[in-house]
Amino acid sequence: MTTVQERPTGEVGAARKRKEDARLITGRTMWTENVMLPGMLHLAILRSPMAHARITRVDTSAALREPGVVTAFSGRDVAETQGSLPCAWPVTEDMVHPDHPPLAVDEVRHAGEAVAVVVARDRASAVDALATIEVDYEPLPVVLDMEEALAEDARLVHADKGTNKAYTWIFDSGEAGTGHGVDAAFAGAEVVIKRRYIQQRLIPAFMEPRSVVVDPTGDQHTIWSATQIPHILRVMVALVTGTPEHKVRVVAPDVGGGFGGKLQVTAEELIAFMAAQRVGKPVKYTESRSDSLLSAHHGRDQIQDLELAARRDGTVLGLRVNLLANMGAYLGIVTPGVPLLGAFMYNAIYKFPAYRFVCTGVYTNTTTTDAYRGAGRPEATYAIERLMDELAVELDMDPVEVRRRNWIRHDEFPFDTVAGLTYDSGNYEAATDKALELFGYEALRAEQASRRESGDPVQLGIGVSTYTEMCGLAPSRVLGALRYAAGGWETASIRVLPTGKVEVVTGTSPHGQGHETAWSQIVADRLGVPFEDVEVLHGDTRTSHKGLDTYGSRSLAVGGIALVNACTKVVDKAKPVAAHLLECDVSDLEFADGAFRVRGAPSDAAGKTIADCAFAVFAAHDMPEGVEPTIDADATYDPGNFSFPHGTHLCATEVDTETGRVTIRSYVAVDDVGRVINPLIVEGQVHGGVAQGIAQALFEEAVYDSEGNLLTGTFIDYTPPSAADLPDIVSDRTETPAPDHPLGAKGVGEAGTIASTPAVINAIVDALRPYGVSDIRMPATPERVWQALRGGARS
Ligand code: MCN
């Protein structure tokens, strides 16, 4: 194969401003809510006010008499035909998997579950008519607490299943042959640290609420949806509804954020599909913020019981993890698999020789949980980074030093971990050294000591968090071994138009990550065409008919390589054309600085560009035998391994011991995401990710009352931070290229979130150590900090 662009143009690595931003920031774009179709009707959904109840009667007849109403129906009306929402990750053979009808039929199992719908000529009429629907509920006992749900005589979320346990999934390094047996490690330990950490429930509060429009009037049923997964949605709609797949088109127009929360096949999408079929007209549903907080899937919600065995010199000998993972009332598309993504990460950047992980998925009368930025990996990183700090305290050692004694050295890569992964590359020393320097670690420690000594009511705390993560979700083979139903490959197509302009069709589906810019940079570099001449098309199954979409920081690590491969094919196809135009032999040509030239010719010598070749084949005059009238190319890619970015984050907090108020004084993030395509995008991803990690540490929590009502159903109660609540983030990088990635790049989309939560909590606990505080429950609100100081909050 030709080596593409032996002298690249320098587009890759350039801090290009994002070409999509003008339309996204000004809102002058096609969000799903902006889709207007002739004769379009509006859908409103009646949701259960109870967390668990039998539905004994639903009467929609009054709604039908309301002005503007076209139809109204309940789950009972469509019980036989509506199907069940899919779960694509049955993690064990015997996983308990209840039916999940889009509209509840006989029973509701969480507050906010959809019960009935109204379709009307305008949204206000549809919403108003909901009030006329009569539903009789017979309350059933609720179970909200995971430990109570697993008790022998527990109230059941799904009575017919006889249990609230969804599954138990176990990894044991002794049995897997990836390390020693963990019991022997604990038997030989000099120190054992035992802790319970709570990962509170979070809500992926994307900026654009979920929205869907279904048009059943054309040859294909077209679904516009604010989704991260148009391709997966198409397959699932075909499978669930029985509609032939070629009759379903899914369009994800511009999507205003997802963070995993739009990695879902939603009840609302299927309800809108049913409604549109029923009325034979386009139907739109856009949720309110309160509906979104209540019924879009939630994230995290785990109880982590951990034991770490070590020697007194700081060497960790083994780790036991016992996890309870709240599934909510049903399973979403990857709900059971989320904790498994963490299972491979508890050993983090360390050379632990023995490891056992047991996870039990539990049903409760709460909104279904599923992916939320980092999915499983932030939880694992939090646990181990908190434990490493506890070990440091136990051994009276610096927390950075205890990490250093256990981490994989940069000359030890590739490294087979105790959890069964092969880390391809990394340099934890370099990232940590750089972070410590930028942070001014020694000076801050000195200041901390003097504040402690003087009894300053505002104490300084320093938190360190080192992390790696498995991202770039793929490889299909591994996902298959973990019983995930879909693959992990990705596709890209390049169409070189006759005038030399380029259309890229990608199977990734950006919803804020800037793929149009980054993909243009890659193509400009590889094909030697101007950045402005590249148009990136995505998110419409009619133009991009295959792909596996965007999540798990996979788009660059997988989709980016498919794109590079497609570029290589374009150059290969153009080469005989250029040879023909230059009247030389193919073997005499090289491609550099955007043109084919005879090997050894100076870079300003006349050559033939990709545009020249595209026009020549378009005209197709006098082309050699076998040359096609296009130099377009398609490529797919399925990697052999995950992508392993890493980094070190440091946080300094000032904690007012009289009021409990926490202020982040400084925050340093040094991330290693291999080679960077666009440093501005990467910095933005890190900033956004860190903001979400800080949000878990300090601000956000979904709270239910004892009857299963969501108390945090508005942004007054569920409190995502604003820019004013967040610190300036000093972000820098080290660069350890991914050896098997032609661009050397690793994923970045979740890194900031994974790293930051433990850095912040470690810093708060560090500030409060002299007061006997060794843990604080998240979010560390002033009230919680204040209670911890008074000895009341060690759980
Ligand atoms: N990038 C780069 N150089 C690298 C790595 C990445 O220039 N070495 C660029 C990529 O070209 C891409 C962006 O950074 O433009 C993110 O790339 P990647 O890490 O491949 O992540 P994905 O594009 O697959 O995005 C998914 C990831 C996830 S899993 C969540 S959750 C998340 C995130 O992206 N949700 C987001 N970032 C988000 N950003 C926004 N604005 N909105 C969301 O919903």
PDB file of C-alpha atoms in Angstrom, residues 22 28 53 78 87 126 157 212 247 261 278 292 398 450 459 502 504 561 566 584 604 610 632 671 727 756 791:
ATOM      1  CA  ALA A  22     -21.043  28.891  14.565  1.00  0.00           C
ATOM      2  CA  ARG A  28     -29.232  28.242  13.866  1.00  0.00           C
ATOM      3  CA  ALA A  53     -48.571   0.374  41.511  1.00  0.00           C
ATOM      4  CA  VAL A  78     -51.286  -1.518  22.483  1.00  0.00           C
ATOM      5  CA  CYS A  87     -31.219  -4.614  26.229  1.00  0.00           C
ATOM      6  CA  ALA A 126     -51.881  17.467  23.855  1.00  0.00           C
ATOM      7  CA  VAL A 157     -40.002  -4.967  41.563  1.00  0.00           C
ATOM      8  CA  VAL A 212     -38.150  12.710  18.432  1.00  0.00           C
ATOM      9  CA  LYS A 247     -38.216   0.896   5.499  1.00  0.00           C
ATOM     10  CA  GLY A 261     -27.675   9.784  28.251  1.00  0.00           C
ATOM     11  CA  ARG A 278     -51.723   4.960  14.303  1.00  0.00           C
ATOM     12  CA  SER A 292     -36.110  14.479  31.241  1.00  0.00           C
ATOM     13  CA  ASP A 398       3.100  10.666  50.443  1.00  0.00           C
ATOM     14  CA  SER A 450       1.723  25.848  58.143  1.00  0.00           C
ATOM     15  CA  GLN A 459      -7.688  24.274  55.748  1.00  0.00           C
ATOM     16  CA  VAL A 502     -14.372  15.999  -0.658  1.00  0.00           C
ATOM     17  CA  VAL A 504     -16.625  12.281   4.084  1.00  0.00           C
ATOM     18  CA  ILE A 561      -8.596   4.767  11.638  1.00  0.00           C
ATOM     19  CA  ALA A 566     -10.231   5.207   3.375  1.00  0.00           C
ATOM     20  CA  CYS A 584       5.348   7.753 -15.967  1.00  0.00           C
ATOM     21  CA  ASP A 604       7.584  22.701  -6.264  1.00  0.00           C
ATOM     22  CA  ILE A 610      -6.049  14.388  -5.880  1.00  0.00           C
ATOM     23  CA  ASP A 632     -13.943   7.215  -3.980  1.00  0.00           C
ATOM     24  CA  ASP A 671      -3.576  14.022  30.219  1.00  0.00           C
ATOM     25  CA  PRO A 727     -12.320  26.678  38.865  1.00  0.00           C
ATOM     26  CA  SER A 756     -11.460  14.469  38.455  1.00  0.00           C
ATOM     27  CA  GLY A 791     -18.281  13.097  63.205  1.00  0.00           C
TER      28      GLY A 791
END
